[in-house]
Short mmCIF file of C-alpha atoms and ligand atoms in Angstrom, two decimals:
data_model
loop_
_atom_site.label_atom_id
_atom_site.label_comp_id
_atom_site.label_asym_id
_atom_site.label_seq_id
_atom_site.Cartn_x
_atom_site.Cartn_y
_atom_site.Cartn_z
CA UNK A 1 41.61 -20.85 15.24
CA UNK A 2 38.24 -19.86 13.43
CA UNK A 3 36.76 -18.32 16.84
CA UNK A 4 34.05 -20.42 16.76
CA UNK A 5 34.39 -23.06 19.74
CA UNK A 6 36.18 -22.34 23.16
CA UNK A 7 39.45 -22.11 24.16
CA UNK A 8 41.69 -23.90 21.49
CA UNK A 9 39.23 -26.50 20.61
CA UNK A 10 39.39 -26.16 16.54
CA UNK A 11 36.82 -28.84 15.45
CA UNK A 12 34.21 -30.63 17.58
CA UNK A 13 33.50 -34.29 16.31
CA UNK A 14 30.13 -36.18 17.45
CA UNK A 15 30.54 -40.09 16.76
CA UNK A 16 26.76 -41.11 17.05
CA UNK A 17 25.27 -44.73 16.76
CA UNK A 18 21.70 -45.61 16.19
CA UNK A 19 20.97 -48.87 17.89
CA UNK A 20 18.08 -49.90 15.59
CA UNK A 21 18.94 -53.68 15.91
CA UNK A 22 15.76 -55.19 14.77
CA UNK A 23 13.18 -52.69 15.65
CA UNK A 24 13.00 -51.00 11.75
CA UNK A 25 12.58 -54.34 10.47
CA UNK A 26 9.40 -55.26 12.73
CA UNK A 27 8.41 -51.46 12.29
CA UNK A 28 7.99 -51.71 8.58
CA UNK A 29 6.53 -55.26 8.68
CA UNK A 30 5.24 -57.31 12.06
CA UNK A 31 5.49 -60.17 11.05
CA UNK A 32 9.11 -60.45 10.41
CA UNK A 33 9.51 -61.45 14.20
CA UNK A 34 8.32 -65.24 13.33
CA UNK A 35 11.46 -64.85 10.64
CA UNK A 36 14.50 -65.78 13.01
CA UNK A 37 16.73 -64.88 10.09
CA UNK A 38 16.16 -61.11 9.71
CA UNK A 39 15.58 -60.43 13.11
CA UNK A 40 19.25 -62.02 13.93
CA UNK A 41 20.26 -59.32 11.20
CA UNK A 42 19.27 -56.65 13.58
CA UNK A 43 19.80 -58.22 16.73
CA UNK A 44 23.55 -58.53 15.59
CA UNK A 45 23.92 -54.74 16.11
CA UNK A 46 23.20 -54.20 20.36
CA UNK A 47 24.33 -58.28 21.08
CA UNK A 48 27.23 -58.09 19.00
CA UNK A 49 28.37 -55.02 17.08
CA UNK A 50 27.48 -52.66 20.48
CA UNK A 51 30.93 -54.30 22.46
CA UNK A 52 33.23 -54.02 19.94
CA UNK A 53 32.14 -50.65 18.89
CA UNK A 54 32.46 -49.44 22.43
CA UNK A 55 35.80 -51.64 23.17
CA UNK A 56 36.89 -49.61 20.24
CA UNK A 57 35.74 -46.57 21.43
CA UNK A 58 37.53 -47.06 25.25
CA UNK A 59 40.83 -47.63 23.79
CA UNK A 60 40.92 -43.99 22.01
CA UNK A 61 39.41 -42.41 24.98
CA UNK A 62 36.23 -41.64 22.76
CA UNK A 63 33.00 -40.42 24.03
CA UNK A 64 29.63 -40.48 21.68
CA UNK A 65 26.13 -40.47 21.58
CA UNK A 66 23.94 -43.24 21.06
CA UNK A 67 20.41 -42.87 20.59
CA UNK A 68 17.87 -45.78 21.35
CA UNK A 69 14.32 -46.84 20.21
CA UNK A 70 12.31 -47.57 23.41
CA UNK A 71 11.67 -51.51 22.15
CA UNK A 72 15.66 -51.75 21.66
CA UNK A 73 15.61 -50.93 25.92
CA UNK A 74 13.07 -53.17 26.97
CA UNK A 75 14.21 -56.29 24.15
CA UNK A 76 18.11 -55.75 24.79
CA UNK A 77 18.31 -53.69 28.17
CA UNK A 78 21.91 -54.94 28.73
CA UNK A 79 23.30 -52.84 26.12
CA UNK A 80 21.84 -50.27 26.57
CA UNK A 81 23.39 -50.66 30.27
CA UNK A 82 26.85 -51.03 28.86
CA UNK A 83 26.65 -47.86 26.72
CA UNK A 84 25.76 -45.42 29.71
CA UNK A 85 28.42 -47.20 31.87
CA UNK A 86 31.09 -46.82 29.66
CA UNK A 87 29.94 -42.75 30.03
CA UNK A 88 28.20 -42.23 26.99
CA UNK A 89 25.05 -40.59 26.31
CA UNK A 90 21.47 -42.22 25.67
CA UNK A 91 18.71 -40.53 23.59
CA UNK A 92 15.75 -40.97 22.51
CA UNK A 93 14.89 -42.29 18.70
CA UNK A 94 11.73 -43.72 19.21
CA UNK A 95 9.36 -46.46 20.48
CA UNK A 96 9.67 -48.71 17.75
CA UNK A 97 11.39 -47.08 14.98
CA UNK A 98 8.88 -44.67 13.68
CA UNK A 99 8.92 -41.79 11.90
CA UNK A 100 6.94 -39.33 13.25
CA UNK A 101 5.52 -38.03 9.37
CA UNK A 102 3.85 -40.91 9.06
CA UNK A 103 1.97 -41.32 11.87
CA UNK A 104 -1.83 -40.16 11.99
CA UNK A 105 -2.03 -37.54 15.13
CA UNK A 106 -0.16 -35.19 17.14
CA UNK A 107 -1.64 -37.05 19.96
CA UNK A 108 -0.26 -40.85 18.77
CA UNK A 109 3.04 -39.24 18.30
CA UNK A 110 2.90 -37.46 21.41
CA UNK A 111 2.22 -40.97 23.16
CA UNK A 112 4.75 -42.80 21.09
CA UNK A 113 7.37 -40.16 22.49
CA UNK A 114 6.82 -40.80 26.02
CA UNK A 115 6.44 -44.37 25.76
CA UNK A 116 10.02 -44.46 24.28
CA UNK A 117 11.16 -41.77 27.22
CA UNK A 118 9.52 -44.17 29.85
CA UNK A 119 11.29 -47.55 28.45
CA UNK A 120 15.00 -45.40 28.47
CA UNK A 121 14.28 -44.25 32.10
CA UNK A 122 13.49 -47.95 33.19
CA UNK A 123 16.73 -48.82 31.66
CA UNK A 124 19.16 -46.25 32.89
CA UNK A 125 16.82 -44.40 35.26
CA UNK A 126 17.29 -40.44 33.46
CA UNK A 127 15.24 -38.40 31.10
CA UNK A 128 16.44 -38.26 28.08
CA UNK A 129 17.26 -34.98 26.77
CA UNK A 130 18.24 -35.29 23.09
CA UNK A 131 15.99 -36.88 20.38
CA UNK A 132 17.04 -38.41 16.79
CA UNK A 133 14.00 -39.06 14.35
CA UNK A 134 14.19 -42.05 13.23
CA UNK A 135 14.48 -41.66 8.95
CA UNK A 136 15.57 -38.22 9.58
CA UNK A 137 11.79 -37.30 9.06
CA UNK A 138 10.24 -35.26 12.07
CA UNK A 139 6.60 -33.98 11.34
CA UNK A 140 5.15 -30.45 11.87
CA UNK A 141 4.69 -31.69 15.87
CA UNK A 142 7.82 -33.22 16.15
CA UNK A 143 9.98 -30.27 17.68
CA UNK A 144 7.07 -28.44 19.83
CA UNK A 145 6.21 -32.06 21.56
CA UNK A 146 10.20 -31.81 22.17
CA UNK A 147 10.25 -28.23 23.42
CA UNK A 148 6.84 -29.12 25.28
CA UNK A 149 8.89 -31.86 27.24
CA UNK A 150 12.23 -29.85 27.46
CA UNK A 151 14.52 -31.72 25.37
CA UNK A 152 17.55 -29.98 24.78
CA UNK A 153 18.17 -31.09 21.28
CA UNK A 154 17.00 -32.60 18.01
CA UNK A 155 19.04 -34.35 15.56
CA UNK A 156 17.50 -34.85 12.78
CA UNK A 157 17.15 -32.16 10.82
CA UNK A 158 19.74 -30.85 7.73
CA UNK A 159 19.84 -26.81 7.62
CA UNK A 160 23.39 -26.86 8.52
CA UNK A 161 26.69 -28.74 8.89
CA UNK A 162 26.97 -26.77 11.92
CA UNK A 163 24.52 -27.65 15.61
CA UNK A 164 22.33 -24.29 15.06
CA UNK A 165 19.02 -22.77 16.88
CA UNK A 166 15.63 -23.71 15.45
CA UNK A 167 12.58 -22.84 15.39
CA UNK A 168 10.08 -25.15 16.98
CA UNK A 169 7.07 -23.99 15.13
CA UNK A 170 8.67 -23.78 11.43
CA UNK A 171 11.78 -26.31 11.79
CA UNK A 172 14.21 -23.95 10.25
CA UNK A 173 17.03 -21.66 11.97
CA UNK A 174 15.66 -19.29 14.45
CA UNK A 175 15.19 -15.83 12.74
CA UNK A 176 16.55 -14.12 16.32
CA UNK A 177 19.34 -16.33 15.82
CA UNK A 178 20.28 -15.37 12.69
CA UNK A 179 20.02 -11.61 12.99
CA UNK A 180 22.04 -12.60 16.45
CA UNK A 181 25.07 -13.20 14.37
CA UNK A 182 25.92 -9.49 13.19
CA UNK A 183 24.80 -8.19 16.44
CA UNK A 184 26.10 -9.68 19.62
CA UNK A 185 23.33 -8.69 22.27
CA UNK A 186 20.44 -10.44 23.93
CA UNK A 187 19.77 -13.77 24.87
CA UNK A 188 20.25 -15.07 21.26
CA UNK A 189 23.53 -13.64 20.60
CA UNK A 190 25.14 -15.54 23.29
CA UNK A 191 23.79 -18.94 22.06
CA UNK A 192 20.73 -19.59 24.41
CA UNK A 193 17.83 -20.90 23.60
CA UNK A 194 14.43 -19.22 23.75
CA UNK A 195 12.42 -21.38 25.86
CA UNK A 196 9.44 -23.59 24.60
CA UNK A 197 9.86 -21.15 21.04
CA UNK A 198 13.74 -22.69 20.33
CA UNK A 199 15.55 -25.99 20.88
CA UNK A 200 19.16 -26.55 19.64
CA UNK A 201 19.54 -28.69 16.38
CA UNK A 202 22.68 -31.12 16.02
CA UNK A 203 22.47 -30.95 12.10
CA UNK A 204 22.84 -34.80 10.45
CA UNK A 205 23.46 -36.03 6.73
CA UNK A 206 22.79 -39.14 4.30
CA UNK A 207 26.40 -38.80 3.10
CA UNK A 208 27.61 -38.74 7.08
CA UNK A 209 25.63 -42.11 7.91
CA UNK A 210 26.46 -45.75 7.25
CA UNK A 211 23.27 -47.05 6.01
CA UNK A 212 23.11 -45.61 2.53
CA UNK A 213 26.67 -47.11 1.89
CA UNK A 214 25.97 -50.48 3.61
CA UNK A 215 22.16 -51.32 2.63
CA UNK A 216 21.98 -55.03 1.41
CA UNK A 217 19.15 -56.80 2.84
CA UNK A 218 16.81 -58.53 0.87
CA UNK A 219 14.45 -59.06 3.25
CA UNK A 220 13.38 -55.60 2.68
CA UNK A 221 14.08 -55.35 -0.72
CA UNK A 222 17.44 -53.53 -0.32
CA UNK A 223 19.47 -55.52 -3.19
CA UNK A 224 21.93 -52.42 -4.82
CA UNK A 225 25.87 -53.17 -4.57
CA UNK A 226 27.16 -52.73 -1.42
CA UNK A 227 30.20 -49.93 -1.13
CA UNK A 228 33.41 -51.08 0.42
CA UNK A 229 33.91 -49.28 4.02
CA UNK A 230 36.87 -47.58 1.80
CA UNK A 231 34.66 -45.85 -0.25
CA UNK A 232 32.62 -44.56 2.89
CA UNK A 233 35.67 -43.46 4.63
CA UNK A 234 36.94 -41.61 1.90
CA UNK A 235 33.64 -39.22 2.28
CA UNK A 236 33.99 -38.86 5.69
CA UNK A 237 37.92 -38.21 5.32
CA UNK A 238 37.20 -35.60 2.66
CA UNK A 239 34.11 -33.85 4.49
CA UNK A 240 36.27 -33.92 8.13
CA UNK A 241 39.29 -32.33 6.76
CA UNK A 242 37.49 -29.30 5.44
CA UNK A 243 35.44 -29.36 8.56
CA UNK A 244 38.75 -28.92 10.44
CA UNK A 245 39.81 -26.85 7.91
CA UNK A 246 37.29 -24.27 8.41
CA UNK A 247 37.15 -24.91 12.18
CA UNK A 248 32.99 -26.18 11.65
CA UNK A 249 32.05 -29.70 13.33
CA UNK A 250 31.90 -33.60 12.23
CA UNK A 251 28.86 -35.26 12.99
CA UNK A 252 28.26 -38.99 12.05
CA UNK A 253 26.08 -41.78 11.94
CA UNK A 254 26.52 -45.09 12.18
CA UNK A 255 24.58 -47.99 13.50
CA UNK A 256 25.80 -51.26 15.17
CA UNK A 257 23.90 -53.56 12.81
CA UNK A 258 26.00 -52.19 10.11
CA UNK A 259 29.12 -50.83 11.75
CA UNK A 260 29.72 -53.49 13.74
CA UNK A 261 31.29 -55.73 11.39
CA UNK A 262 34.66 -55.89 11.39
CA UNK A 263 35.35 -54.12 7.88
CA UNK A 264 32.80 -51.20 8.47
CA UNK A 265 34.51 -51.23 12.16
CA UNK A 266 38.22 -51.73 10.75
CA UNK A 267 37.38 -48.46 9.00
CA UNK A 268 35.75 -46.04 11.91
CA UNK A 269 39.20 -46.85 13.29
CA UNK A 270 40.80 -45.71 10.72
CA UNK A 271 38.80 -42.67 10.69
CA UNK A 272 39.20 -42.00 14.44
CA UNK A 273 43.17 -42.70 13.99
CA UNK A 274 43.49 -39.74 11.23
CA UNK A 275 41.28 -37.64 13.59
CA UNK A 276 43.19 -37.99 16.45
CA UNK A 277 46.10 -37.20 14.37
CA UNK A 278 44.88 -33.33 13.43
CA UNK A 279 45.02 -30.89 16.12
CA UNK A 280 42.74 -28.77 17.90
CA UNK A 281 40.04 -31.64 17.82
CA UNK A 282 37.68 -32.69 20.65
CA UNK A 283 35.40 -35.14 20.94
CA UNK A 284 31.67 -34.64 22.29
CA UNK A 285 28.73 -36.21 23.13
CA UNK A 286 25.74 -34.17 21.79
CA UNK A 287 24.44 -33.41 24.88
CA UNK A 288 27.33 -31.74 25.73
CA UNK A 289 27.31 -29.85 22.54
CA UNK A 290 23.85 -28.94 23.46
CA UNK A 291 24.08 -27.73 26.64
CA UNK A 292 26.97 -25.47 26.08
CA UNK A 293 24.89 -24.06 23.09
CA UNK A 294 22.11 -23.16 25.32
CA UNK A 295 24.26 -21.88 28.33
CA UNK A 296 26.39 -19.54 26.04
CA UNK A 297 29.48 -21.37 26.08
CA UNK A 298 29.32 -21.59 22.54
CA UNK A 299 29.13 -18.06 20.00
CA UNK A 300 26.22 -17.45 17.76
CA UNK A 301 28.19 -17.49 14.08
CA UNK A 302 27.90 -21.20 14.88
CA UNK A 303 23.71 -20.55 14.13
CA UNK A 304 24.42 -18.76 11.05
CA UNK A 305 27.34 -19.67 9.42
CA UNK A 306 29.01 -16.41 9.63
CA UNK A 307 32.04 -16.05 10.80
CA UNK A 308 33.83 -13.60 13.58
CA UNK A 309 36.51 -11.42 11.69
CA UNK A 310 39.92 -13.34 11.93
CA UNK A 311 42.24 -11.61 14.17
ZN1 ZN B 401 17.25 -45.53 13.28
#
């Protein structure tokens, strides 16, 4: 065991799925919602690839996280419904698919965030407590309007392979965190949180997602080759065994537009099958994760990369 999750847990793994369905699309251009054809591209993912993905995920006993623009909960409610019935967790990613660095104001993203919090809560009546950017691209507001409304987590940031403590004001590991790691007292050196200055980051990666392997569409002008799910499960093979290896965490992404064909979905079985397989692995929901992180369940080398000496 590396010492660096409880008990004899020897790997964490977060499965996470971005239901996008359609809302990108009509992000990036309006007036794609008069073009039935796209929009049953996207709408493909919470109708159709959400039940399979979590029938798949029921027979391995698998929980995840799924994180939800705000127009996916009010256009597709139901499956949104399903996923928080079948116990997994709902987050935020969004009104309508944007990315908070391009939008004008601390004040329109600030509204945009609580519209999206408002049209979760309708749907399965709780706050939501972690948030995904949607592109991965937060702006300088992003994390204080989280801290400001107590989220426990962002994930959408890449400073680590590891869920670590950042700073709200800079976006990059805490500093108290890091000097935590050699010396073991104060709040920060058992894992917490500082309050409105911290929030706990659940690290993500292009090469850990489905979309840069998958992204045909010409609708958007997405024409490259697409890769064959063997090719994308052959990077997520290689980067979980050394992840195991070294006792760290696998966290991936994957979205039900895209995943929840049945090649893309014939190979996250796979992947869950060889996971299963290795020992010492648990699977979490991020929230989970989170919380542990911020209650001192979890030890600080986590933040920093260091490691306790083996014993
Ligand atoms: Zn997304």
């Amino acid at each position: 065991m590396s010492g660096l999750w409880p008990n004899r847990t020897k790997c964490v793994v977060m499965l996470t799925f971005d239901m996008d369905g359609a809302s990108g699309l009509v992000r990036r251009d309006p007036s794609i919602t008069t073009r039935p054809s796209v929009m049953s591209m996207g709408d493909f993912g919470p109708e159709v690839g959400t039940p399979r993905i979590l029938d798949l995920l029921n027979r391995y006993g698998v929980p995840s996280t799924w994180f939800v623009p705000g127009w996916i909960a009010e256009r597709q409610p139901a499956a949104v419904e399903a996923v928080l019935k079948a116990g997994h967790e709902v987050a935020h990613h969004g009104y309508l698919h944007e990315a908070p660095a391009t939008l004008a104001s601390r004040e329109e993203e600030a509204a945009l965030l609580d519209r999206g919090s408002r049209a979760l809560e309708r749907v399965t009546g709780e706050t939501p407590l972690g948030y995904r950017s949607p592109a991965w691209d937060v702006s300088e507001h992003t994390l204080g309007l989280l801290a400001e409304r107590r989220f426990v987590y962002d994930s959408s940031l890449m400073g680590h392979d590891l869920p670590y403590l950042v700073d709200v004001k800079t976006g990059r590991m805490s500093g108290a965190q890091q000097k935590a790691g050699g010396k073991g007292r104060g709040a920060a050196a058992r894992g917490r949180a500082v309050p409105g200055a911290t929030i706990v980051e659940i690290p993500v990666h292009w090469s850990l997602d489905d979309a840069p392997y998958y992204p045909f569409n010409p609708a958007v002008g997405r024409t490259s080759t697409l890769s064959s799910p063997q090719a994308a499960l052959e990077t997520w093979l290689w980067e979980f065994d050394m992840a195991h290896g070294d006792g760290g965490a696998f966290i991936l992404t994957m979205h039900p537009y895209i995943s929840g064909h049945w090649s893309r979905l014939n190979g996250l079985e796979r992947l869950v099958r060889h996971i299963k397989e290795r020992p010492g692995v648990k699977f979490m929901r991020c929230l989970d994760v989170a919380q542990g992180w911020t209650k001192g369940g979890l030890r600080p080398h986590a933040a920093t990369g260091q490691r306790p000496p083996r014993s």
